[in-house]
PDB file of C-alpha atoms and ligand atoms in Angstrom:
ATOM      1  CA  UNK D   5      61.263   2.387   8.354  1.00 49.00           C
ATOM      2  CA  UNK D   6      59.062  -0.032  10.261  1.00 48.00           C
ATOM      3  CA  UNK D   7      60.747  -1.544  13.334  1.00 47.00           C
ATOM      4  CA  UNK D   8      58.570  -4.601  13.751  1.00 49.00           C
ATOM      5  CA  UNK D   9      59.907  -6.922  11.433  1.00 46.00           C
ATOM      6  CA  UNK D  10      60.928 -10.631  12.825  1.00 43.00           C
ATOM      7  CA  UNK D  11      64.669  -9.738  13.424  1.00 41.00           C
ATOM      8  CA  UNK D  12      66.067 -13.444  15.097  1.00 41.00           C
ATOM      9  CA  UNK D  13      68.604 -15.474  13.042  1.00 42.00           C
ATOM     10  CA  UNK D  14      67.584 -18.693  13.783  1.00 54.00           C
ATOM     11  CA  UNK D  15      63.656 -20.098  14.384  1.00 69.00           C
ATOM     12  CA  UNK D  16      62.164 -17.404  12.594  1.00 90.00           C
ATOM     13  CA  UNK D  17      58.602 -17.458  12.789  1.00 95.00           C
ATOM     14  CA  UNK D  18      56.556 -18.984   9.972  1.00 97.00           C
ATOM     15  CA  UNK D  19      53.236 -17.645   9.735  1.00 98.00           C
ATOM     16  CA  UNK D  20      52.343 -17.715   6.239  1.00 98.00           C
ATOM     17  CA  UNK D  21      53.612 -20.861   3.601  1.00 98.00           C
ATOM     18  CA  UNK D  22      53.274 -20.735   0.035  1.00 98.00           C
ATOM     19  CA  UNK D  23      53.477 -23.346  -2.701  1.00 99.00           C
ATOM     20  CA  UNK D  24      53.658 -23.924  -6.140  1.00 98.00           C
ATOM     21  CA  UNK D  25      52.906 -27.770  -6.403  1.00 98.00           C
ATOM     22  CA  UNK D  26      54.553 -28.714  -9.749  1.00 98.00           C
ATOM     23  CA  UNK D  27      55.386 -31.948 -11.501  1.00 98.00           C
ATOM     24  CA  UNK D  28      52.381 -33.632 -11.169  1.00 98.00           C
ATOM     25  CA  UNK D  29      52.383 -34.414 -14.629  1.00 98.00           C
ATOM     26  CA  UNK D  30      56.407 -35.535 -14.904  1.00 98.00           C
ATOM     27  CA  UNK D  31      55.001 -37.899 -11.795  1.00 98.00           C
ATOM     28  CA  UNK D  32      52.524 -39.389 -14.407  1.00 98.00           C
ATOM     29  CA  UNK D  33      54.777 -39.471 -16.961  1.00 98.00           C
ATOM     30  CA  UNK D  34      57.261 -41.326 -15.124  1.00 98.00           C
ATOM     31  CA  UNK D  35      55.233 -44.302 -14.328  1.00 98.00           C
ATOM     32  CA  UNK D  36      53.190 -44.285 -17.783  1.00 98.00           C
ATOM     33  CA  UNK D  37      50.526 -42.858 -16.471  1.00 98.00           C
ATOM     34  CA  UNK D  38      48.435 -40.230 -18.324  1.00 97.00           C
ATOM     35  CA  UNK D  39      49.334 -36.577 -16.770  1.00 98.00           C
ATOM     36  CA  UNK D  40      45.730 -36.460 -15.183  1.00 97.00           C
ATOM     37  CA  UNK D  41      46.707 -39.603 -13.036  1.00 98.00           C
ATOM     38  CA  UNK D  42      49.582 -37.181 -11.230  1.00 98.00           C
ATOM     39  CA  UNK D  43      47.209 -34.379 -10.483  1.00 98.00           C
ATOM     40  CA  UNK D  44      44.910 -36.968  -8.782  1.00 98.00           C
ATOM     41  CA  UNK D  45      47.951 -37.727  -7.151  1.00 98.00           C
ATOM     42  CA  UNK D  46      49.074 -34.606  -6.158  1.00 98.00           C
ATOM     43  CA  UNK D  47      45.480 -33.731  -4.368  1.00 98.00           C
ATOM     44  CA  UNK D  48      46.562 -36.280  -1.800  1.00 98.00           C
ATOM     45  CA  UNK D  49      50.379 -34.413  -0.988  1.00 98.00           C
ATOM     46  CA  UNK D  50      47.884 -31.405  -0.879  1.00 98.00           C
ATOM     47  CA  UNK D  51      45.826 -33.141   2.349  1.00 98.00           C
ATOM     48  CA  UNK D  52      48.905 -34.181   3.751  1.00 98.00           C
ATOM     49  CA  UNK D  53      50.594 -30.681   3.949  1.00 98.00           C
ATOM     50  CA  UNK D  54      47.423 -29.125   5.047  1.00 98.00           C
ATOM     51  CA  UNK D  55      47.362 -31.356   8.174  1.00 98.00           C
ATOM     52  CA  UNK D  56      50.693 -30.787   8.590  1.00 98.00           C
ATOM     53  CA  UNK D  57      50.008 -26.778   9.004  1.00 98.00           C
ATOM     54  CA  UNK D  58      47.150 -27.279  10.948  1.00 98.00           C
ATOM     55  CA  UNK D  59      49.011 -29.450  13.734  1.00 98.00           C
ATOM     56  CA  UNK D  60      51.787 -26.556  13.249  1.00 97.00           C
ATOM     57  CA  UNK D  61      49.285 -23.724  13.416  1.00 97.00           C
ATOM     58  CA  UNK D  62      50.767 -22.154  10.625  1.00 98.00           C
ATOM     59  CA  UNK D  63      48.625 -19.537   9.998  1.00 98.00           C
ATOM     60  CA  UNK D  64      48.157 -19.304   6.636  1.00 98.00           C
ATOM     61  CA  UNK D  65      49.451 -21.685   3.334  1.00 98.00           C
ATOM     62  CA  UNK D  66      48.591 -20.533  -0.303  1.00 98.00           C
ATOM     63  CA  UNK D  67      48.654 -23.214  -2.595  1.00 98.00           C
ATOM     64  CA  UNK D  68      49.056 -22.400  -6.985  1.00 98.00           C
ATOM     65  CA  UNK D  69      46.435 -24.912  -8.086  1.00 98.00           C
ATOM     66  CA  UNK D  70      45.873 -23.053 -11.476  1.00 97.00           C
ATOM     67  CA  UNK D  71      47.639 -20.016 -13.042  1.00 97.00           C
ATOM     68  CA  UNK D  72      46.383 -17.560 -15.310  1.00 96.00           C
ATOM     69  CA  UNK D  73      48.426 -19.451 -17.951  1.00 96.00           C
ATOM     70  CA  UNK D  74      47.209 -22.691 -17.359  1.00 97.00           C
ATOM     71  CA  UNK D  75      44.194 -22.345 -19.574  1.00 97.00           C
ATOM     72  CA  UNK D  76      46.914 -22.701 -22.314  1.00 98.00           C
ATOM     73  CA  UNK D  77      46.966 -26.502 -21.993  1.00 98.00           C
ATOM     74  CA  UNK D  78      45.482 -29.060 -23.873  1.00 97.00           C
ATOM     75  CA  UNK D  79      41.759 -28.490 -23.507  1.00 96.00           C
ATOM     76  CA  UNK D  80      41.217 -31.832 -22.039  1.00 97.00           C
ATOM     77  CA  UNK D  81      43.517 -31.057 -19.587  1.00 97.00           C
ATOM     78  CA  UNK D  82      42.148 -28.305 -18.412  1.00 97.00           C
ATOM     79  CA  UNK D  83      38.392 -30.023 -18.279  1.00 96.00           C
ATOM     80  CA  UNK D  84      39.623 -32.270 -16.276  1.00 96.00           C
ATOM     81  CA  UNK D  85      41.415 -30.269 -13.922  1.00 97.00           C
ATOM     82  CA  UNK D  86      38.122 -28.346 -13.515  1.00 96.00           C
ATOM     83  CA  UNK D  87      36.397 -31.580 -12.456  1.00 95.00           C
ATOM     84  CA  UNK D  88      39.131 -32.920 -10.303  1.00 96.00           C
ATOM     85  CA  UNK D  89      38.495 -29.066  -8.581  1.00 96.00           C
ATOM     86  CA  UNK D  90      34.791 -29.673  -8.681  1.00 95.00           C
ATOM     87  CA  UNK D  91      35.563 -33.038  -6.962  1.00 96.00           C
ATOM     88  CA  UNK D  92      37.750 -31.391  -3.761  1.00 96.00           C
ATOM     89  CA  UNK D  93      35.437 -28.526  -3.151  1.00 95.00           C
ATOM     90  CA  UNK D  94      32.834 -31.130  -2.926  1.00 93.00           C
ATOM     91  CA  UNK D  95      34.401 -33.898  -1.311  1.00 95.00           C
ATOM     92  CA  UNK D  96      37.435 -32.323   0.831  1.00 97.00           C
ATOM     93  CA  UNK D  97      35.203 -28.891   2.430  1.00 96.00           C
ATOM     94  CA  UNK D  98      33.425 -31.346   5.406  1.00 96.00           C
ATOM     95  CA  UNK D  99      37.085 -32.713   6.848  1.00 97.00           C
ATOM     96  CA  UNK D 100      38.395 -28.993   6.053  1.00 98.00           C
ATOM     97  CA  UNK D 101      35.806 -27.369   8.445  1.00 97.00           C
ATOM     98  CA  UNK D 102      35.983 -30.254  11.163  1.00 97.00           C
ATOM     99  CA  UNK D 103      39.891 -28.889  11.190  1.00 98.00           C
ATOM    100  CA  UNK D 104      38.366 -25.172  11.674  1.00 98.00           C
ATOM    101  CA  UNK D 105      40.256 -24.464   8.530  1.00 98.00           C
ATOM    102  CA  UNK D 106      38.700 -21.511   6.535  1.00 98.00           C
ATOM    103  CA  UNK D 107      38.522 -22.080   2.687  1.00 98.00           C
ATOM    104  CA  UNK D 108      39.452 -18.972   0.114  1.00 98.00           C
ATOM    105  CA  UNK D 109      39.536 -19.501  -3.470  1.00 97.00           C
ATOM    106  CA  UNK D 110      41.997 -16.335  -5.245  1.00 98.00           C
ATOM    107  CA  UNK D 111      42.269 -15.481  -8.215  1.00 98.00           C
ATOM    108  CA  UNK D 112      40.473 -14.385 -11.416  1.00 97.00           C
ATOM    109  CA  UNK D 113      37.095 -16.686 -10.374  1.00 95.00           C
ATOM    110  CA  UNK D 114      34.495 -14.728 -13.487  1.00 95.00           C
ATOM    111  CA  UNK D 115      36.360 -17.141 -16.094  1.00 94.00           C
ATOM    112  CA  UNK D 116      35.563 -20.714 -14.230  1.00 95.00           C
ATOM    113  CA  UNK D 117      32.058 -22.499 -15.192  1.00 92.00           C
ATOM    114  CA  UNK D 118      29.008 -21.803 -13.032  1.00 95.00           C
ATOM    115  CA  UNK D 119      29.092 -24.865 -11.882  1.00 93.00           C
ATOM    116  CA  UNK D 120      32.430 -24.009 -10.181  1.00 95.00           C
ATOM    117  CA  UNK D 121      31.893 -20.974  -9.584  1.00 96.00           C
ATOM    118  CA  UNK D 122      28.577 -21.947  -7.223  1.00 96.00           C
ATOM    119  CA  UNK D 123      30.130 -24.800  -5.574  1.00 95.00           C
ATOM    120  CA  UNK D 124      33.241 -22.423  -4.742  1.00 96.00           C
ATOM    121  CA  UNK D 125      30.806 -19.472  -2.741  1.00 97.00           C
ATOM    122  CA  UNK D 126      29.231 -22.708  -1.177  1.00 96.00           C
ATOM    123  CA  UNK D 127      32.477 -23.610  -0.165  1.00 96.00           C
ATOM    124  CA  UNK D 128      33.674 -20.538   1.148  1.00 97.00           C
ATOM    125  CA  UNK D 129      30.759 -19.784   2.834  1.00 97.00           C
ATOM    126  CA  UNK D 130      30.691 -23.426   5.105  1.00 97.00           C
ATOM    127  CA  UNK D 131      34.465 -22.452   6.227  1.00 98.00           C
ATOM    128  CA  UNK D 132      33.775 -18.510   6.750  1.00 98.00           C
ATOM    129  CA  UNK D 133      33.774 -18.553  10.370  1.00 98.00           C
ATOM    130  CA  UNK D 134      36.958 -20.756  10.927  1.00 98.00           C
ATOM    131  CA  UNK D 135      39.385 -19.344  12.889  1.00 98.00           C
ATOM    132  CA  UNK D 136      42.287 -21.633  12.429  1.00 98.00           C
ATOM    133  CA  UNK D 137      44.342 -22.535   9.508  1.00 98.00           C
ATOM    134  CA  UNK D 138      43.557 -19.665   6.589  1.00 98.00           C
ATOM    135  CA  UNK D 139      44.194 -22.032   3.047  1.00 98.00           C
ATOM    136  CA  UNK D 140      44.335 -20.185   0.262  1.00 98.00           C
ATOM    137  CA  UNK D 141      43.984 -22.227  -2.798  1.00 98.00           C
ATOM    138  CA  UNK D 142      45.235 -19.659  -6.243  1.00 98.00           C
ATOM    139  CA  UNK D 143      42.646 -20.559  -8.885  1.00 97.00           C
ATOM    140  CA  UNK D 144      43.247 -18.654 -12.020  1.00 97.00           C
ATOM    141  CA  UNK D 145      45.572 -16.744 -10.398  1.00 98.00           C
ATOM    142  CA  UNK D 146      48.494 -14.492 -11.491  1.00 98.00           C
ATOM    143  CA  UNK D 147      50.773 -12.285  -9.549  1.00 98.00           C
ATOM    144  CA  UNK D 148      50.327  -9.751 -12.601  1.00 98.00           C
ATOM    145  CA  UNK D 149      46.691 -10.046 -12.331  1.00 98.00           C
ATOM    146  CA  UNK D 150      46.445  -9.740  -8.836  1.00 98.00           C
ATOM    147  CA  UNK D 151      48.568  -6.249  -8.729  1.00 98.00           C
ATOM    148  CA  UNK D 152      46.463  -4.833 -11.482  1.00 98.00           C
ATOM    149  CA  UNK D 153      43.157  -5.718 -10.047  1.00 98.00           C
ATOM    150  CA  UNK D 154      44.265  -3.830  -7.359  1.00 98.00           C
ATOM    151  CA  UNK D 155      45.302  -0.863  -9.291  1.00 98.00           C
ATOM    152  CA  UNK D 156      41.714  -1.186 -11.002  1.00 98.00           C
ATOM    153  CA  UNK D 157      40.034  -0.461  -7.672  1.00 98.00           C
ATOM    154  CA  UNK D 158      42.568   1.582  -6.615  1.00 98.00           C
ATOM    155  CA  UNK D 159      41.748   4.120  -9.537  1.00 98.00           C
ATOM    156  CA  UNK D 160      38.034   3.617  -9.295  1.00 98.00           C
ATOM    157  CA  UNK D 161      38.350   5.031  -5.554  1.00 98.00           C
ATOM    158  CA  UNK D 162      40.264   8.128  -6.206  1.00 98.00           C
ATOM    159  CA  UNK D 163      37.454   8.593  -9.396  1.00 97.00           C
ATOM    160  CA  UNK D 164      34.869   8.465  -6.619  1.00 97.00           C
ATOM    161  CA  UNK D 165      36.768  10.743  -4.766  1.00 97.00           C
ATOM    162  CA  UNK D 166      37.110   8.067  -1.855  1.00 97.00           C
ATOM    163  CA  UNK D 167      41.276   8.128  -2.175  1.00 97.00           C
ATOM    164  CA  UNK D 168      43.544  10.740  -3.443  1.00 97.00           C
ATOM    165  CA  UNK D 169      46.851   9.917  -5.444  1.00 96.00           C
ATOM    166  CA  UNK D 170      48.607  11.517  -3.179  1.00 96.00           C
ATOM    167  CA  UNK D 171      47.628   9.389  -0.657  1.00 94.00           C
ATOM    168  CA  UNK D 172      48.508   6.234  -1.947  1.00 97.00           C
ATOM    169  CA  UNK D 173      51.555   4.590  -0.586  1.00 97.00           C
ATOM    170  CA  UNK D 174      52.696   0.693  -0.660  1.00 97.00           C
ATOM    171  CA  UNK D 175      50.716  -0.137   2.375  1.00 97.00           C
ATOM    172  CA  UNK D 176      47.500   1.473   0.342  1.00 97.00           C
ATOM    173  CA  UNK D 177      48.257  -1.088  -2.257  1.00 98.00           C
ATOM    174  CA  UNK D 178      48.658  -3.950  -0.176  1.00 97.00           C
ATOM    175  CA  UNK D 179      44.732  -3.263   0.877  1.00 97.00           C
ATOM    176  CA  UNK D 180      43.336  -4.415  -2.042  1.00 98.00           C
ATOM    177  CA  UNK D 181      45.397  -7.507  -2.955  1.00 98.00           C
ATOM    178  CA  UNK D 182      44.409 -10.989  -2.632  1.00 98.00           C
ATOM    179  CA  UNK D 183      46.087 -11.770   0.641  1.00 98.00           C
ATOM    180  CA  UNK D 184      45.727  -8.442   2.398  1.00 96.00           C
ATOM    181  CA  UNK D 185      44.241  -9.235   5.462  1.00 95.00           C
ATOM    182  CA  UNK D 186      47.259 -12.048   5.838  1.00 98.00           C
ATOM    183  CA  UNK D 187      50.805 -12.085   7.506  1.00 97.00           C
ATOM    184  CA  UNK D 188      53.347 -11.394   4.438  1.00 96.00           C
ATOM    185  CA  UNK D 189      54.140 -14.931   3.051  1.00 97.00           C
ATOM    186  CA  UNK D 190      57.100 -16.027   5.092  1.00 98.00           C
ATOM    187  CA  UNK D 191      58.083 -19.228   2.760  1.00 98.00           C
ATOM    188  CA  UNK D 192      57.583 -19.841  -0.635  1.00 98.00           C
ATOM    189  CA  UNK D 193      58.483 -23.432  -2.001  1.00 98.00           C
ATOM    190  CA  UNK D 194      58.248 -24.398  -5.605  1.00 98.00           C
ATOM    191  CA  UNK D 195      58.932 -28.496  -6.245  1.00 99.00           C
ATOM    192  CA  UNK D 196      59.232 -30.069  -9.528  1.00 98.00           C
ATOM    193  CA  UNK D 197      62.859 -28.601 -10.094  1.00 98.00           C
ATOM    194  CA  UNK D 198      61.927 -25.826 -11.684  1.00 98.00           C
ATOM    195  CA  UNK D 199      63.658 -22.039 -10.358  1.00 98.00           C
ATOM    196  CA  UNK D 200      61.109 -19.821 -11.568  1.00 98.00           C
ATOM    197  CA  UNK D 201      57.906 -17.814 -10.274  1.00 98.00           C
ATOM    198  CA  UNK D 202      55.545 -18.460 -13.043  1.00 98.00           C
ATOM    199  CA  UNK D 203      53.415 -15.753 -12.111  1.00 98.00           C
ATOM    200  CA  UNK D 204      52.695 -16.821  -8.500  1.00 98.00           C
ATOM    201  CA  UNK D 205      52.461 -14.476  -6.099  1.00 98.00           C
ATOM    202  CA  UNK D 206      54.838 -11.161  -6.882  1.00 98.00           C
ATOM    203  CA  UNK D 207      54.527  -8.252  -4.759  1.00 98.00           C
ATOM    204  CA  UNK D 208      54.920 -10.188  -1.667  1.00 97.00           C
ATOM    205  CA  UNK D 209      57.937 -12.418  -2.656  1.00 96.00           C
ATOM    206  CA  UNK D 210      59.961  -9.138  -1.866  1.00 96.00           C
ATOM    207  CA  UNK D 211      61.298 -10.623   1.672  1.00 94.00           C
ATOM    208  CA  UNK D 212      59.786 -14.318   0.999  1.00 97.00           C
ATOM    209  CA  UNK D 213      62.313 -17.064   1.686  1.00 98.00           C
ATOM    210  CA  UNK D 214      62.510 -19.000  -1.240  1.00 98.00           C
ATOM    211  CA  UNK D 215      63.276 -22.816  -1.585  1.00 98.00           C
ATOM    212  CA  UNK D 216      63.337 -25.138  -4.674  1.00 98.00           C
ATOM    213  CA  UNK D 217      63.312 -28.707  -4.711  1.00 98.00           C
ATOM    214  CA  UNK D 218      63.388 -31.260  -7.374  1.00 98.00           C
ATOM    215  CA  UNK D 219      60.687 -33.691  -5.569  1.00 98.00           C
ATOM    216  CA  UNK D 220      57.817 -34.121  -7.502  1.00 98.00           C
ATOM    217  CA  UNK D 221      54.835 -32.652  -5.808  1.00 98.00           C
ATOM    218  CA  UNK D 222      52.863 -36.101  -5.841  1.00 98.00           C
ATOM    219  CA  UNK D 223      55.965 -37.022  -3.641  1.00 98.00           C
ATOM    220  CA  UNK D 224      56.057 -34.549  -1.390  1.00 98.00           C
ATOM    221  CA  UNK D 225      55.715 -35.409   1.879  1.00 98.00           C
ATOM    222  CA  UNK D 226      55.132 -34.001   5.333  1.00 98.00           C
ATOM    223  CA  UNK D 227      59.176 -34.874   6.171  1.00 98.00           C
ATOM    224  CA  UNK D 228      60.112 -32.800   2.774  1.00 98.00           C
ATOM    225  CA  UNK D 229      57.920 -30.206   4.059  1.00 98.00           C
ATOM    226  CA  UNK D 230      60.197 -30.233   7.448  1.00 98.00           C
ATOM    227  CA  UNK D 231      63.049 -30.235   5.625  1.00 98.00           C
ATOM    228  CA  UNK D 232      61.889 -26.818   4.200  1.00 98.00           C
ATOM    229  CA  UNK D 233      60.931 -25.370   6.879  1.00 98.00           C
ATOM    230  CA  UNK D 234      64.133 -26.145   8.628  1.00 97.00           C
ATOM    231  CA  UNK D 235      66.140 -24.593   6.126  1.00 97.00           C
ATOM    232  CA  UNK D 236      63.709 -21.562   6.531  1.00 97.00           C
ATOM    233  CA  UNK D 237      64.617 -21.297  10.216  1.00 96.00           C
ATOM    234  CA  UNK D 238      68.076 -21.457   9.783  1.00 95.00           C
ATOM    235  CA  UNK D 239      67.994 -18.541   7.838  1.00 95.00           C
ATOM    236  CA  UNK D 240      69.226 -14.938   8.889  1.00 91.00           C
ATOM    237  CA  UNK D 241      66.039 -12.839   7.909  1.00 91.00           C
ATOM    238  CA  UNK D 242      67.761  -8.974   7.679  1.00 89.00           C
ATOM    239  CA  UNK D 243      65.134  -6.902   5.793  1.00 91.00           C
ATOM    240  CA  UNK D 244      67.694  -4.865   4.504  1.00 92.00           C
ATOM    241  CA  UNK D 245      70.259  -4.771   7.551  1.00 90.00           C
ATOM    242  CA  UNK D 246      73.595  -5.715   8.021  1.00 93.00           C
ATOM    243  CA  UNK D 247      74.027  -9.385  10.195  1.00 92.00           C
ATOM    244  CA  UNK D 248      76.004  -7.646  12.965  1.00 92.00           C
ATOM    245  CA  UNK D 249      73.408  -5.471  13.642  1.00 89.00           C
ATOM    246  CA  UNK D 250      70.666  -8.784  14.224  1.00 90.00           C
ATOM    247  CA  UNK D 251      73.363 -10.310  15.902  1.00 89.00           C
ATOM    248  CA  UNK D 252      73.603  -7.664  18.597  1.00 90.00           C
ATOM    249  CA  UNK D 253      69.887  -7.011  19.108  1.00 86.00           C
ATOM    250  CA  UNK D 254      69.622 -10.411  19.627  1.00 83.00           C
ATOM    251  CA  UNK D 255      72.833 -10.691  22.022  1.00 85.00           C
ATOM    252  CA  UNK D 256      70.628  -7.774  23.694  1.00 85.00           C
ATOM    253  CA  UNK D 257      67.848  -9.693  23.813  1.00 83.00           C
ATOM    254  CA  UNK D 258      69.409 -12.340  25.854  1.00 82.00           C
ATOM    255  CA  UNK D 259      71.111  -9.887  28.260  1.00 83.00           C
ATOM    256  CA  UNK D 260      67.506  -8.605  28.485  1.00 83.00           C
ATOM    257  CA  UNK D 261      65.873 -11.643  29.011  1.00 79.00           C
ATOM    258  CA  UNK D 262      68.643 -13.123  32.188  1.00 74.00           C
TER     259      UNK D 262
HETATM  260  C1  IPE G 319      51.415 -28.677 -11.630  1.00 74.04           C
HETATM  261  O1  IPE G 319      51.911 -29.816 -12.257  1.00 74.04           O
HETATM  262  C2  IPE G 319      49.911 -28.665 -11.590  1.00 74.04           C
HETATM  263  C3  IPE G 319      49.266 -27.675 -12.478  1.00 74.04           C
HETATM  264  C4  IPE G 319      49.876 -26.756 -13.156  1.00 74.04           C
HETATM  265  C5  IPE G 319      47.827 -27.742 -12.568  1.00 74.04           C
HETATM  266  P1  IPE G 319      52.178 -29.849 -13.815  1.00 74.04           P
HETATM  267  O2  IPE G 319      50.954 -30.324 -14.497  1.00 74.04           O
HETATM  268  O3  IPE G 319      52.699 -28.538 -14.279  1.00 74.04           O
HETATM  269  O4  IPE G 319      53.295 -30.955 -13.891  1.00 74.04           O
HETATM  270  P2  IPE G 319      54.578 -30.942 -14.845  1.00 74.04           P
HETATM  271  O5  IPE G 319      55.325 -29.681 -14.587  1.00 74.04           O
HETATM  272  O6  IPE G 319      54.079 -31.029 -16.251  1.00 74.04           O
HETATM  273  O7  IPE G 319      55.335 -32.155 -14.426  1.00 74.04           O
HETATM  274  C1  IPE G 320      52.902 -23.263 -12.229  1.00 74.04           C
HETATM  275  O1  IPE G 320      53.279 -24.435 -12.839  1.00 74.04           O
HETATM  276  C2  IPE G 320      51.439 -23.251 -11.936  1.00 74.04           C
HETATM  277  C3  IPE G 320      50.956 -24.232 -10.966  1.00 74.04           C
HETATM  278  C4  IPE G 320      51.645 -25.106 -10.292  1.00 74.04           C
HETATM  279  C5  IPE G 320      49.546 -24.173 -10.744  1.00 74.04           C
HETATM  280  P1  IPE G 320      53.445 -24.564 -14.427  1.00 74.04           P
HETATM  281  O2  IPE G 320      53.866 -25.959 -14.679  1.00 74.04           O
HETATM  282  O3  IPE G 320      52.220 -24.097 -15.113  1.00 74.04           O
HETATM  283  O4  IPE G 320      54.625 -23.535 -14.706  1.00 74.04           O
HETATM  284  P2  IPE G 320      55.601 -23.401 -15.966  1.00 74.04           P
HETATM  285  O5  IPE G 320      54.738 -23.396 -17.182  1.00 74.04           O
HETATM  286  O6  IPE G 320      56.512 -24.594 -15.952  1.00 74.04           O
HETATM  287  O7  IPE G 320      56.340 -22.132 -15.736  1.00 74.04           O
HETATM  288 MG1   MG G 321      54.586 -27.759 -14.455  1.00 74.04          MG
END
């Protein structure tokens, strides 16, 4: 078993945040408001959490923008979704870069208009060479898609003769999701009340920290995004071992370290 996993029971590290950013349209709805109104709304929580990881040096935050699922909504809906995503890649990129984020759009990107789809590799491109904050926005993303695209190139490999079954092991897999060049998601929030995964990310919630909230995400703000991460660090992180045994690595630790 691999012996390098973050062991501490309190300030674990947080390298990697995830988020589903829900309730934009109950936000809306709540101040009689069409649901687009909320989405605008949410786009500035989504600025304010970005700046938050950037003067945390988080590594990496993954953001659910639009699910595989979402093209089930009302077709204006979804238009204008598309041109509120238009709008950010346009507008937002410039400040993004001066922050030395790096932009990556995943996710099933074949199904989005040209348009989009030219303005996202334009995108992408201008933050390539960032080395700081890694923000991964999900665009027509699915945890089921994302493990099956991988098994798709997985396959295609071994028919070229580049990878044999036998070979492949979870680590193999990993290489060919979305976020495989990324620290394991450490935190993954959903607001909006809801307890469910809706098809975010799946493979990697295996050892992700989860935390609900009701909060709206046009209301969530950079102190609800502490409070998260505080209950994240006060968690005991045991990948599978018992607390007594973190407990006295870490009791060794501090003998070590006097
Ligand atoms: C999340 O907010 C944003 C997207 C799915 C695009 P919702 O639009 O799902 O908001 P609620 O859940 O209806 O309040
Ligand atoms: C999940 O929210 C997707 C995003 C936030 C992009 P939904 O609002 O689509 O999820 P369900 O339908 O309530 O499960
Ligand atoms: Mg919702």
């Amino acid at each position: 078993m691999p012996e390098d996993k973050p062991t501490g029971s309190q300030g674990n590290d947080l390298r990697h945040v995830c988020i589903i950013m829900d309730g934009n349209g109950r936000w809306a709805r709540k101040r009689f408001m069409p649901r687009f109104a909320g989405h605008k709304a949410g786009l500035s929580a989504v600025r304010k959490i970005v700046s938050s990881c950037v003067e945390q040096k988080i590594e990496a935050l993954t953001l659910f923008a639009f699910s595989s699922e979402n093209w089930r909504r009302p077709k204006q809906e979804v238009g204008l979704l598309m041109e509120l995503f238009a709008t950010a890649l346009t507008r937002e990129v410039k400040k993004l870069d001066e922050n030395n984020v790096q932009l990556r759009i995943i996710g099933d990107l074949s199904a989005f208009p040209e348009k989009i789809q030219t303005l996202i590799n334009k995108a992408i491109a201008q933050t390539a060479d960032n080395t700081g904050l890694v923000l991964n926005i999900a665009a027509n993303y699915g945890g089921r898609w994302d493990i099956t695209q991988a098994a798709k190139k997985m396959a295609y490999e071994v028919q070229q003769g580049r990878l044999s079954a036998e070979d492949i092991s979870e680590e193999t897999l990993e290489q060919y999701l979305s976020l495989k060049d990324l620290p394991e998601p450490d935190l993954f929030i959903r607001t909006g009340g809801e307890q469910r995964i809706s098809n975010f990310i799946l493979w990697q919630l295996a050892y992700c920290e989860l935390y609900f909230t009701d909060i709206l995400w046009p209301d969530f703000s950079r102190k609800e995004f502490q409070v998260a991460i505080d209950s994240f660090r006060s968690r005991q992180r045991r990948f599978g071992r018992t607390g007594e045994q973190l407990n006295n690595s870490i009791n060794k630790n501090e003998q070590e370290q006097k």
